[in-house]
């Protein structure tokens, strides 16, 4: 039996060789990747999207939270939004009337994420209590107006940073957590079906911040982590990540699948958004703002969302900006933060309605705003 | 390039090509600057200013709010906005355009009509009106002031239907004064932006009418009415109930207070029942809609927000509290409007308002109750109750109805004893006590009642607990301040933690046993090679048996535990298996090999100190019927199995403080609730994002175990790290976290008892951070006289000096990092009293910080506490 010192040596050597291989892979990729999306599109003569400042207007302001808004999610069908705020409440909004339909007081006010079930009948939320709580919206509130928790999913050893229902499956939910794992849950039994990462190799090595499930192939999901990588997982294979995507230089705060399901976007603490190809593993494009004159650090990307066609990428930044990127040409089309009625604080979450007609932003200024396209314009 | 494909078009929103809409789409109205009226010279010569009763038209500067009101003013002047024939303007300045939606001349007219009466109508909106604020002194002047504020008040008084005195008939004198004064002193009657009345048309679209304007919803703050089509646009998501977007944050008009939370037909038609209910709930509960403390005067002095909270939060609060002047008899709990007989009996002994005036209820009978001259009807009632009232006696009446004459000790009787009193009191419109009043203050603590949300927000103080041993402090706090510290579920959870930990501890012991066995065997082999003992042939028989050997069955069990530990899934397997393995554990524990290992436990570095406590009762714990004791809970590692964030909320009970004598709690003290939040160290690292969630914390309590200085652990990279150094790093990263930039820190040095135990055997300098620890040690100590560990000069034990030294180290560190003062306290988390005093100390810190601006920043008052130690 090898001694501990020997093993450690071997481990160090193996790590070094992995790193050198990774570096070679990166170089090889760079060599093969002679262009990126923007250059290619320009070569093809694509015209950039242009937006007038009044083309995208804030048409609703959802007021009612008394703390920073941390997360939001749309229902797939109805125009309902669930939002989670530091005031310890989940609020379900009717986006059309901008009224609250449910206000759910949480046991643990430090909530970081919330999600609507595909059928719109229940919402899930998770936070620093390391558990994911499910509320059935049809259940009766008690005398004080508190909604009973219909199920608590416990098992994470760290905060729950993000959760998403598997589309078309009311009973399956994927959470990501500060314990470096993602977990697929069976909501009806409250049991973990599989754990991605953790003890198994090729898992994340730092807090997982975000998950996104591929809507066209619901067996695949990606997770973004503080180890600056994004990993692609197959729900059926928990033992190892299908692929690991390097590229970011800071925590990956947000991942979102591209509408066609073959690509995904990421938003990171390093101030950039990136577009990765799921199958080749290539990084297709970097969306990076120019550093300002004072050469300050770039504000971190907090959340991203794609338009329904994928041509537009919405990215919320920690300084309250919300850029609309042209995904093809990698140009900023509009900054929602400069528009009239924009948020006063950091934009913490973004969500595109399922029909693509409206964007909802949640901010630390306690409000949510719904932005919609206004006016008449011709399709580019 | 894949992404380039299939992007011929994109859509953010599809253009609408459906059937024509039955309703009109809202459009942004372009603001035409040329249409904004400017001041024009008055056409009529300014010959007779005194004679002209109609005020000169004055165009007010265009502010957003005036623009807004202009729109509304327009609307109620014109039921139909695009009417071709504009009505003749009241004043001059005719800039009329039928096409423009904003017709400002009416705004001008509207405002100029208001001008004489409310000269400062814009800035008077939110605050307590500055120069206009009347001192609450114009007592008993009847309705004199009423006329002066006529313009604005008359306008609103039309709608003050809910503001009538319950006493009814004799309202005039007493009622007018508070009304006028409150209207002047603050914006809550909001004549400034009150725009109710006059027109029944919608303020937004101008569509008018409806019978009595019933299908309209009006703003609670300004009274603007909106038709069903406009109400959602004008009021948005109604975070404070039915208020227009501009009025959010403004107080509700008092005349509409009764309408708070009463749903309207319009909303019911527009929204689902759940939505209406939520709007109404936020309307009732949001802070902006609550009664403003500034408007309530009790015994002649304005209430502070805290006093109002006390008043409304007491057992029997005054019903339908409105702005105005009240008197309150602290001793008996009588409550009434100034100049009136008592209106109701509320909880006694509330610390609100000023001193009761003799003339408070405007009585003329000459008889005093608790210093207040009573009214005739009260006298009648007293007579009915059989109280001797001859000679104008002065009475003391207590909350329970017992009364005595002033200056005499004997209780003469109880007013409420005679049933006739209770029967006849309503006839004389005098109050009778609530049943709940009597028991008030005795067995019901303030802390046990549910506090409405808007108060909770204001009164909760959050304390963040971080560091090693933080969970023990939290648990101890639960024991201290909670009637039922741990629920059944929590206990069950803790039980599982302890049970799986016992397997962990056993595993560590078994690992140690293997090592000891190997060592013993090696020793023996050595000794066998030794020629001296070579002749001992019988040792060959039991060659493999040492003191540390296990019998095969137990050996298999032990291997299994060790394997599970190596795989790292002990906690998943063992709680479920504990029933099955309890007998085995017992056998294992009683085995001499384990006992022998246990005796050498000091040689096992990874066995935590708490393991001793639990291993001693390992057999009990591994049984399924094991019941936790409180001590077990304190010793247990963590609080919940997920080990996430844990909180406990408490308030300082009045009793325990009263026992302390010296510092009497003020009333808001019991209202203040404290929330201890324990967060897990494991997830903490530099630029940890979720710490941003704790920006509303008042104090960070950082726990450091004082006994950590010679303890080590192995980090993820296999490096051996001193726990104290690790604590320092954690402390640094938290102190430097941007969220806590302005936060106060309290360092709790815990486990002082362990420090005392080991300081003499293990020097403090074994931690590299403390290598300059040079205590003044007396000769006695140096010469090995261990019985007297007291330093002769300082009078402190070595442990105390070490603790002070550590505190000073942290203080210097904190000062160098933040340039501020670090508070330090010492606790032994297993000792209730020491935790109690630590929590009380943190409360003091919060108070000091609140009072700091009053005393001046660099006051040395603070340095009397244990934190004052400077090295």
Short mmCIF file of N, CA, C and O in Angstrom, two decimals, chain B residues 435-543:
data_model
loop_
_atom_site.label_atom_id
_atom_site.label_comp_id
_atom_site.label_asym_id
_atom_site.label_seq_id
_atom_site.Cartn_x
_atom_site.Cartn_y
_atom_site.Cartn_z
N UNK B 435 -62.23 42.56 30.19
CA UNK B 435 -61.80 41.47 31.06
C UNK B 435 -60.30 41.32 31.06
O UNK B 435 -59.66 41.04 32.05
N UNK B 436 -59.74 41.52 29.90
CA UNK B 436 -58.31 41.28 29.76
C UNK B 436 -57.48 42.29 30.54
O UNK B 436 -56.33 42.03 30.85
N UNK B 437 -58.09 43.44 30.85
CA UNK B 437 -57.31 44.47 31.51
C UNK B 437 -56.73 44.00 32.82
O UNK B 437 -55.63 44.37 33.20
N UNK B 438 -57.53 43.20 33.50
CA UNK B 438 -57.15 42.87 34.86
C UNK B 438 -55.87 42.06 34.94
O UNK B 438 -55.05 42.26 35.83
N UNK B 439 -55.72 41.17 34.02
CA UNK B 439 -54.55 40.31 34.13
C UNK B 439 -53.36 40.90 33.41
O UNK B 439 -52.30 40.31 33.37
N UNK B 440 -53.59 42.06 32.85
CA UNK B 440 -52.52 42.64 32.03
C UNK B 440 -51.25 42.84 32.83
O UNK B 440 -51.27 43.21 33.99
N UNK B 441 -50.15 42.62 32.22
CA UNK B 441 -48.87 42.92 32.84
C UNK B 441 -48.35 41.84 33.74
O UNK B 441 -47.18 41.78 34.01
N UNK B 442 -49.22 40.94 34.20
CA UNK B 442 -48.75 39.94 35.13
C UNK B 442 -48.11 38.75 34.42
O UNK B 442 -46.91 38.55 34.44
N UNK B 443 -48.98 37.99 33.76
CA UNK B 443 -48.46 36.76 33.19
C UNK B 443 -48.31 36.83 31.67
O UNK B 443 -47.81 35.91 31.06
N UNK B 444 -48.77 37.89 31.10
CA UNK B 444 -48.67 37.97 29.64
C UNK B 444 -47.49 38.86 29.28
O UNK B 444 -47.48 40.04 29.57
N UNK B 445 -46.53 38.29 28.66
CA UNK B 445 -45.38 39.08 28.23
C UNK B 445 -45.67 39.70 26.89
O UNK B 445 -46.35 39.14 26.06
N UNK B 446 -45.07 40.83 26.70
CA UNK B 446 -45.23 41.48 25.41
C UNK B 446 -44.70 40.61 24.29
O UNK B 446 -45.23 40.57 23.20
N UNK B 447 -43.64 39.91 24.60
CA UNK B 447 -42.96 39.18 23.55
C UNK B 447 -43.77 38.04 22.95
O UNK B 447 -43.49 37.58 21.86
N UNK B 448 -44.78 37.60 23.69
CA UNK B 448 -45.49 36.43 23.21
C UNK B 448 -46.58 36.76 22.21
O UNK B 448 -47.13 35.89 21.58
N UNK B 449 -46.92 38.01 22.14
CA UNK B 449 -47.99 38.37 21.22
C UNK B 449 -47.45 38.53 19.81
O UNK B 449 -46.29 38.85 19.60
N UNK B 450 -48.32 38.32 18.90
CA UNK B 450 -47.94 38.56 17.51
C UNK B 450 -47.92 40.07 17.28
O UNK B 450 -48.84 40.77 17.65
N UNK B 451 -46.85 40.52 16.70
CA UNK B 451 -46.72 41.94 16.42
C UNK B 451 -47.00 42.14 14.94
O UNK B 451 -46.52 41.37 14.12
N UNK B 452 -47.79 43.12 14.62
CA UNK B 452 -48.06 43.32 13.19
C UNK B 452 -46.77 43.57 12.41
O UNK B 452 -45.78 44.05 12.96
N UNK B 453 -46.86 43.23 11.18
CA UNK B 453 -45.66 43.20 10.35
C UNK B 453 -44.93 44.54 10.30
O UNK B 453 -43.72 44.61 10.44
N UNK B 454 -45.69 45.61 10.12
CA UNK B 454 -45.02 46.89 9.92
C UNK B 454 -44.26 47.32 11.17
O UNK B 454 -43.32 48.07 11.10
N UNK B 455 -44.73 46.81 12.32
CA UNK B 455 -44.00 47.12 13.54
C UNK B 455 -42.76 46.23 13.65
O UNK B 455 -41.70 46.66 14.07
N UNK B 456 -42.95 45.00 13.23
CA UNK B 456 -41.88 44.04 13.35
C UNK B 456 -40.65 44.53 12.59
O UNK B 456 -39.54 44.47 13.06
N UNK B 457 -40.91 45.02 11.40
CA UNK B 457 -39.81 45.51 10.58
C UNK B 457 -38.97 46.52 11.35
O UNK B 457 -37.77 46.56 11.25
N UNK B 458 -39.68 47.36 12.10
CA UNK B 458 -39.00 48.46 12.73
C UNK B 458 -38.30 48.04 14.01
O UNK B 458 -37.30 48.61 14.40
N UNK B 459 -38.86 47.05 14.65
CA UNK B 459 -38.36 46.80 16.00
C UNK B 459 -37.43 45.61 16.09
O UNK B 459 -36.96 45.30 17.15
N UNK B 460 -37.16 44.97 14.99
CA UNK B 460 -36.31 43.79 15.11
C UNK B 460 -34.85 44.17 14.91
O UNK B 460 -34.51 44.95 14.04
N UNK B 461 -34.04 43.66 15.80
CA UNK B 461 -32.61 43.93 15.73
C UNK B 461 -31.92 42.62 15.41
O UNK B 461 -32.08 41.65 16.12
N UNK B 462 -31.16 42.63 14.34
CA UNK B 462 -30.55 41.38 13.92
C UNK B 462 -29.10 41.33 14.36
O UNK B 462 -28.35 42.29 14.19
N UNK B 463 -28.76 40.22 14.95
CA UNK B 463 -27.39 39.99 15.39
C UNK B 463 -26.87 38.79 14.63
O UNK B 463 -27.48 37.72 14.64
N UNK B 464 -25.75 38.96 13.98
CA UNK B 464 -25.20 37.88 13.19
C UNK B 464 -24.14 37.15 14.00
O UNK B 464 -23.22 37.77 14.53
N UNK B 465 -24.31 35.85 14.10
CA UNK B 465 -23.36 35.03 14.86
C UNK B 465 -22.49 34.26 13.89
O UNK B 465 -22.99 33.49 13.08
N UNK B 466 -21.20 34.45 13.96
CA UNK B 466 -20.29 33.73 13.09
C UNK B 466 -19.17 33.15 13.93
O UNK B 466 -18.88 33.64 15.01
N UNK B 467 -18.54 32.15 13.40
CA UNK B 467 -17.34 31.64 14.03
C UNK B 467 -17.54 30.33 14.74
O UNK B 467 -18.64 29.77 14.75
N UNK B 468 -16.48 29.84 15.33
CA UNK B 468 -16.56 28.53 15.97
C UNK B 468 -17.30 28.67 17.30
O UNK B 468 -17.09 29.63 18.03
N UNK B 469 -18.15 27.75 17.55
CA UNK B 469 -18.91 27.79 18.80
C UNK B 469 -20.12 28.68 18.73
O UNK B 469 -20.81 28.87 19.73
N UNK B 470 -20.40 29.22 17.55
CA UNK B 470 -21.55 30.11 17.43
C UNK B 470 -22.85 29.36 17.66
O UNK B 470 -23.79 29.89 18.24
N UNK B 471 -22.87 28.11 17.23
CA UNK B 471 -24.14 27.39 17.36
C UNK B 471 -24.43 27.10 18.83
O UNK B 471 -25.60 27.08 19.23
N UNK B 472 -23.41 26.90 19.63
CA UNK B 472 -23.66 26.67 21.05
C UNK B 472 -24.26 27.92 21.69
O UNK B 472 -25.18 27.82 22.52
N UNK B 473 -23.76 29.08 21.30
CA UNK B 473 -24.31 30.33 21.82
C UNK B 473 -25.78 30.44 21.45
O UNK B 473 -26.63 30.79 22.26
N UNK B 474 -26.06 30.10 20.19
CA UNK B 474 -27.44 30.20 19.74
C UNK B 474 -28.34 29.25 20.51
O UNK B 474 -29.44 29.60 20.93
N UNK B 475 -27.84 28.05 20.71
CA UNK B 475 -28.65 27.09 21.45
C UNK B 475 -28.89 27.56 22.88
O UNK B 475 -29.97 27.46 23.42
N UNK B 476 -27.83 28.09 23.45
CA UNK B 476 -27.97 28.59 24.82
C UNK B 476 -28.98 29.73 24.88
O UNK B 476 -29.79 29.81 25.81
N UNK B 477 -28.94 30.59 23.86
CA UNK B 477 -29.90 31.69 23.81
C UNK B 477 -31.32 31.15 23.71
O UNK B 477 -32.24 31.71 24.31
N UNK B 478 -31.48 30.07 22.98
CA UNK B 478 -32.82 29.47 22.89
C UNK B 478 -33.27 29.00 24.26
O UNK B 478 -34.41 29.18 24.64
N UNK B 479 -32.35 28.37 24.99
CA UNK B 479 -32.71 27.92 26.33
C UNK B 479 -33.05 29.10 27.23
O UNK B 479 -33.93 29.03 28.07
N UNK B 480 -32.34 30.19 27.03
CA UNK B 480 -32.51 31.34 27.91
C UNK B 480 -33.84 32.03 27.69
O UNK B 480 -34.51 32.43 28.63
N UNK B 481 -34.19 32.24 26.42
CA UNK B 481 -35.28 33.16 26.15
C UNK B 481 -36.53 32.50 25.60
O UNK B 481 -37.52 33.16 25.37
N UNK B 482 -36.46 31.21 25.35
CA UNK B 482 -37.63 30.58 24.76
C UNK B 482 -38.32 29.71 25.79
O UNK B 482 -37.66 29.02 26.57
N UNK B 483 -39.64 29.73 25.74
CA UNK B 483 -40.38 28.85 26.63
C UNK B 483 -40.17 27.40 26.21
O UNK B 483 -40.06 26.51 27.03
N UNK B 484 -40.15 27.20 24.92
CA UNK B 484 -39.99 25.86 24.40
C UNK B 484 -38.82 25.91 23.43
O UNK B 484 -38.98 26.20 22.25
N UNK B 485 -37.63 25.69 23.98
CA UNK B 485 -36.44 25.99 23.17
C UNK B 485 -36.37 25.18 21.88
O UNK B 485 -36.01 25.71 20.84
N UNK B 486 -36.68 23.91 21.96
CA UNK B 486 -36.53 23.09 20.77
C UNK B 486 -37.81 22.29 20.53
O UNK B 486 -38.35 21.68 21.45
N UNK B 487 -38.25 22.33 19.31
CA UNK B 487 -39.46 21.59 18.97
C UNK B 487 -39.11 20.10 18.88
O UNK B 487 -37.95 19.71 18.91
N UNK B 488 -40.16 19.30 18.77
CA UNK B 488 -39.95 17.86 18.68
C UNK B 488 -39.09 17.52 17.48
O UNK B 488 -38.16 16.70 17.55
N UNK B 489 -39.38 18.17 16.37
CA UNK B 489 -38.61 17.90 15.15
C UNK B 489 -37.15 18.26 15.33
O UNK B 489 -36.25 17.52 14.92
N UNK B 490 -36.94 19.41 15.95
CA UNK B 490 -35.56 19.84 16.13
C UNK B 490 -34.80 18.87 17.02
O UNK B 490 -33.64 18.55 16.78
N UNK B 491 -35.52 18.40 18.04
CA UNK B 491 -34.87 17.43 18.93
C UNK B 491 -34.54 16.15 18.19
O UNK B 491 -33.48 15.57 18.36
N UNK B 492 -35.48 15.74 17.35
CA UNK B 492 -35.26 14.52 16.59
C UNK B 492 -34.03 14.69 15.68
O UNK B 492 -33.19 13.79 15.57
N UNK B 493 -33.96 15.86 15.08
CA UNK B 493 -32.85 16.16 14.20
C UNK B 493 -31.53 16.12 14.97
O UNK B 493 -30.55 15.51 14.54
N UNK B 494 -31.56 16.74 16.15
CA UNK B 494 -30.35 16.77 16.97
C UNK B 494 -29.95 15.37 17.40
O UNK B 494 -28.78 15.02 17.46
N UNK B 495 -30.97 14.58 17.68
CA UNK B 495 -30.71 13.21 18.11
C UNK B 495 -29.97 12.45 17.01
O UNK B 495 -28.98 11.75 17.27
N UNK B 496 -30.43 12.64 15.79
CA UNK B 496 -29.76 11.99 14.68
C UNK B 496 -28.32 12.47 14.55
O UNK B 496 -27.41 11.68 14.28
N UNK B 497 -28.15 13.77 14.73
CA UNK B 497 -26.78 14.31 14.63
C UNK B 497 -25.89 13.63 15.66
O UNK B 497 -24.80 13.14 15.35
N UNK B 498 -26.40 13.58 16.88
CA UNK B 498 -25.57 13.00 17.95
C UNK B 498 -25.30 11.54 17.68
O UNK B 498 -24.19 11.04 17.83
N UNK B 499 -26.35 10.83 17.22
CA UNK B 499 -26.17 9.40 17.00
C UNK B 499 -25.17 9.12 15.88
O UNK B 499 -24.34 8.22 15.98
N UNK B 500 -25.26 9.92 14.82
CA UNK B 500 -24.29 9.63 13.76
C UNK B 500 -22.91 10.09 14.17
O UNK B 500 -21.90 9.50 13.77
N UNK B 501 -22.87 11.14 14.99
CA UNK B 501 -21.55 11.58 15.45
C UNK B 501 -20.89 10.55 16.34
O UNK B 501 -19.68 10.40 16.32
N UNK B 502 -21.71 9.84 17.11
CA UNK B 502 -21.13 8.86 18.01
C UNK B 502 -20.41 7.79 17.20
O UNK B 502 -19.33 7.31 17.56
N UNK B 503 -20.96 7.47 16.03
CA UNK B 503 -20.27 6.52 15.17
C UNK B 503 -18.98 7.12 14.64
O UNK B 503 -17.98 6.43 14.48
N UNK B 504 -19.04 8.41 14.36
CA UNK B 504 -17.81 9.07 13.92
C UNK B 504 -16.73 8.99 14.99
O UNK B 504 -15.58 8.67 14.72
N UNK B 505 -17.15 9.31 16.21
CA UNK B 505 -16.18 9.29 17.30
C UNK B 505 -15.64 7.88 17.48
O UNK B 505 -14.44 7.68 17.68
N UNK B 506 -16.57 6.92 17.42
CA UNK B 506 -16.13 5.53 17.55
C UNK B 506 -15.14 5.19 16.45
O UNK B 506 -14.13 4.52 16.69
N UNK B 507 -15.43 5.68 15.26
CA UNK B 507 -14.54 5.42 14.15
C UNK B 507 -13.16 5.97 14.42
O UNK B 507 -12.14 5.29 14.16
N UNK B 508 -13.12 7.18 14.97
CA UNK B 508 -11.81 7.76 15.28
C UNK B 508 -11.09 6.91 16.31
O UNK B 508 -9.90 6.63 16.21
N UNK B 509 -11.88 6.45 17.30
CA UNK B 509 -11.29 5.58 18.32
C UNK B 509 -10.75 4.30 17.69
O UNK B 509 -9.67 3.83 18.03
N UNK B 510 -11.54 3.76 16.76
CA UNK B 510 -11.13 2.49 16.15
C UNK B 510 -9.88 2.67 15.30
O UNK B 510 -9.01 1.79 15.28
N UNK B 511 -9.82 3.82 14.63
CA UNK B 511 -8.59 4.12 13.90
C UNK B 511 -7.40 4.16 14.85
O UNK B 511 -6.35 3.57 14.58
N UNK B 512 -7.65 4.84 15.96
CA UNK B 512 -6.59 4.92 16.97
C UNK B 512 -6.22 3.55 17.49
O UNK B 512 -5.04 3.23 17.68
N UNK B 513 -7.26 2.72 17.65
CA UNK B 513 -7.00 1.37 18.14
C UNK B 513 -6.09 0.62 17.19
O UNK B 513 -5.12 -0.03 17.61
N UNK B 514 -6.38 0.71 15.91
CA UNK B 514 -5.53 0.02 14.94
C UNK B 514 -4.08 0.48 15.06
O UNK B 514 -3.15 -0.33 15.04
N UNK B 515 -3.96 1.80 15.20
CA UNK B 515 -2.61 2.33 15.29
C UNK B 515 -1.92 1.81 16.54
O UNK B 515 -0.78 1.35 16.49
N UNK B 516 -2.65 1.85 17.65
CA UNK B 516 -2.04 1.41 18.90
C UNK B 516 -1.69 -0.07 18.83
O UNK B 516 -0.66 -0.51 19.33
N UNK B 517 -2.58 -0.83 18.15
CA UNK B 517 -2.32 -2.25 18.04
C UNK B 517 -1.04 -2.49 17.25
O UNK B 517 -0.17 -3.28 17.66
N UNK B 518 -0.93 -1.77 16.13
CA UNK B 518 0.28 -1.90 15.32
C UNK B 518 1.51 -1.55 16.13
O UNK B 518 2.52 -2.25 16.10
N UNK B 519 1.37 -0.45 16.85
CA UNK B 519 2.52 -0.01 17.64
C UNK B 519 2.89 -1.06 18.68
O UNK B 519 4.07 -1.39 18.86
N UNK B 520 1.83 -1.58 19.32
CA UNK B 520 2.09 -2.56 20.37
C UNK B 520 2.75 -3.80 19.78
O UNK B 520 3.69 -4.37 20.36
N UNK B 521 2.25 -4.22 18.61
CA UNK B 521 2.83 -5.39 17.96
C UNK B 521 4.28 -5.11 17.58
O UNK B 521 5.16 -5.96 17.76
N UNK B 522 4.50 -3.92 17.07
CA UNK B 522 5.87 -3.57 16.68
C UNK B 522 6.78 -3.59 17.89
O UNK B 522 7.90 -4.12 17.85
N UNK B 523 6.27 -3.03 18.97
CA UNK B 523 7.04 -3.04 20.22
C UNK B 523 7.40 -4.46 20.61
O UNK B 523 8.53 -4.78 20.95
N UNK B 524 6.34 -5.30 20.50
CA UNK B 524 6.55 -6.66 20.94
C UNK B 524 7.59 -7.36 20.06
O UNK B 524 8.46 -8.08 20.55
N UNK B 525 7.47 -7.10 18.76
CA UNK B 525 8.43 -7.72 17.86
C UNK B 525 9.84 -7.27 18.22
O UNK B 525 10.77 -8.05 18.30
N UNK B 526 9.91 -5.98 18.49
CA UNK B 526 11.23 -5.46 18.88
C UNK B 526 11.74 -6.17 20.12
O UNK B 526 12.88 -6.58 20.21
N UNK B 527 10.79 -6.28 21.05
CA UNK B 527 11.22 -6.89 22.31
C UNK B 527 11.54 -8.36 22.11
O UNK B 527 12.37 -8.94 22.80
N UNK B 528 10.86 -9.00 21.12
CA UNK B 528 11.18 -10.40 20.86
C UNK B 528 12.57 -10.54 20.28
O UNK B 528 13.29 -11.49 20.55
N UNK B 529 12.86 -9.52 19.42
CA UNK B 529 14.22 -9.57 18.87
C UNK B 529 15.26 -9.33 19.95
O UNK B 529 16.39 -9.72 19.82
N UNK B 530 14.73 -8.65 20.95
CA UNK B 530 15.64 -8.40 22.07
C UNK B 530 16.07 -9.75 22.69
O UNK B 530 15.23 -10.58 22.99
N UNK B 531 17.30 -9.95 22.80
CA UNK B 531 17.76 -11.24 23.31
C UNK B 531 17.26 -11.56 24.72
O UNK B 531 17.07 -12.73 25.07
N UNK B 532 17.02 -10.53 25.50
CA UNK B 532 16.66 -10.77 26.90
C UNK B 532 15.35 -11.53 27.03
O UNK B 532 15.15 -12.33 27.93
N UNK B 533 14.41 -11.25 26.12
CA UNK B 533 13.09 -11.85 26.29
C UNK B 533 12.86 -12.99 25.31
O UNK B 533 11.75 -13.42 25.12
N UNK B 534 13.90 -13.48 24.69
CA UNK B 534 13.72 -14.46 23.63
C UNK B 534 13.20 -15.79 24.16
O UNK B 534 12.57 -16.55 23.45
N UNK B 535 13.44 -16.06 25.41
CA UNK B 535 13.05 -17.35 25.95
C UNK B 535 11.58 -17.50 26.20
O UNK B 535 11.10 -18.61 26.42
N UNK B 536 10.82 -16.39 26.12
CA UNK B 536 9.40 -16.45 26.45
C UNK B 536 8.62 -17.04 25.29
O UNK B 536 8.09 -16.34 24.45
N UNK B 537 8.50 -18.39 25.24
CA UNK B 537 7.91 -19.00 24.05
C UNK B 537 6.40 -18.88 24.03
O UNK B 537 5.75 -18.93 23.00
N UNK B 538 5.77 -18.73 25.21
CA UNK B 538 4.31 -18.71 25.20
C UNK B 538 3.77 -17.44 24.53
O UNK B 538 2.64 -17.40 24.09
N UNK B 539 4.64 -16.47 24.48
CA UNK B 539 4.18 -15.27 23.79
C UNK B 539 3.94 -15.53 22.33
O UNK B 539 3.16 -14.84 21.68
N UNK B 540 4.54 -16.53 21.80
CA UNK B 540 4.31 -16.88 20.40
C UNK B 540 2.87 -17.29 20.14
O UNK B 540 2.32 -17.04 19.08
N UNK B 541 2.23 -17.88 21.16
CA UNK B 541 0.84 -18.31 20.99
C UNK B 541 -0.09 -17.12 20.79
O UNK B 541 -0.92 -17.08 19.89
N UNK B 542 0.08 -16.19 21.70
CA UNK B 542 -0.78 -15.01 21.60
C UNK B 542 -0.01 -13.87 20.97
O UNK B 542 -0.11 -12.73 21.39
N UNK B 543 0.69 -14.22 19.94
CA UNK B 543 1.57 -13.25 19.31
C UNK B 543 0.78 -12.05 18.78
O UNK B 543 1.19 -10.91 18.92
#
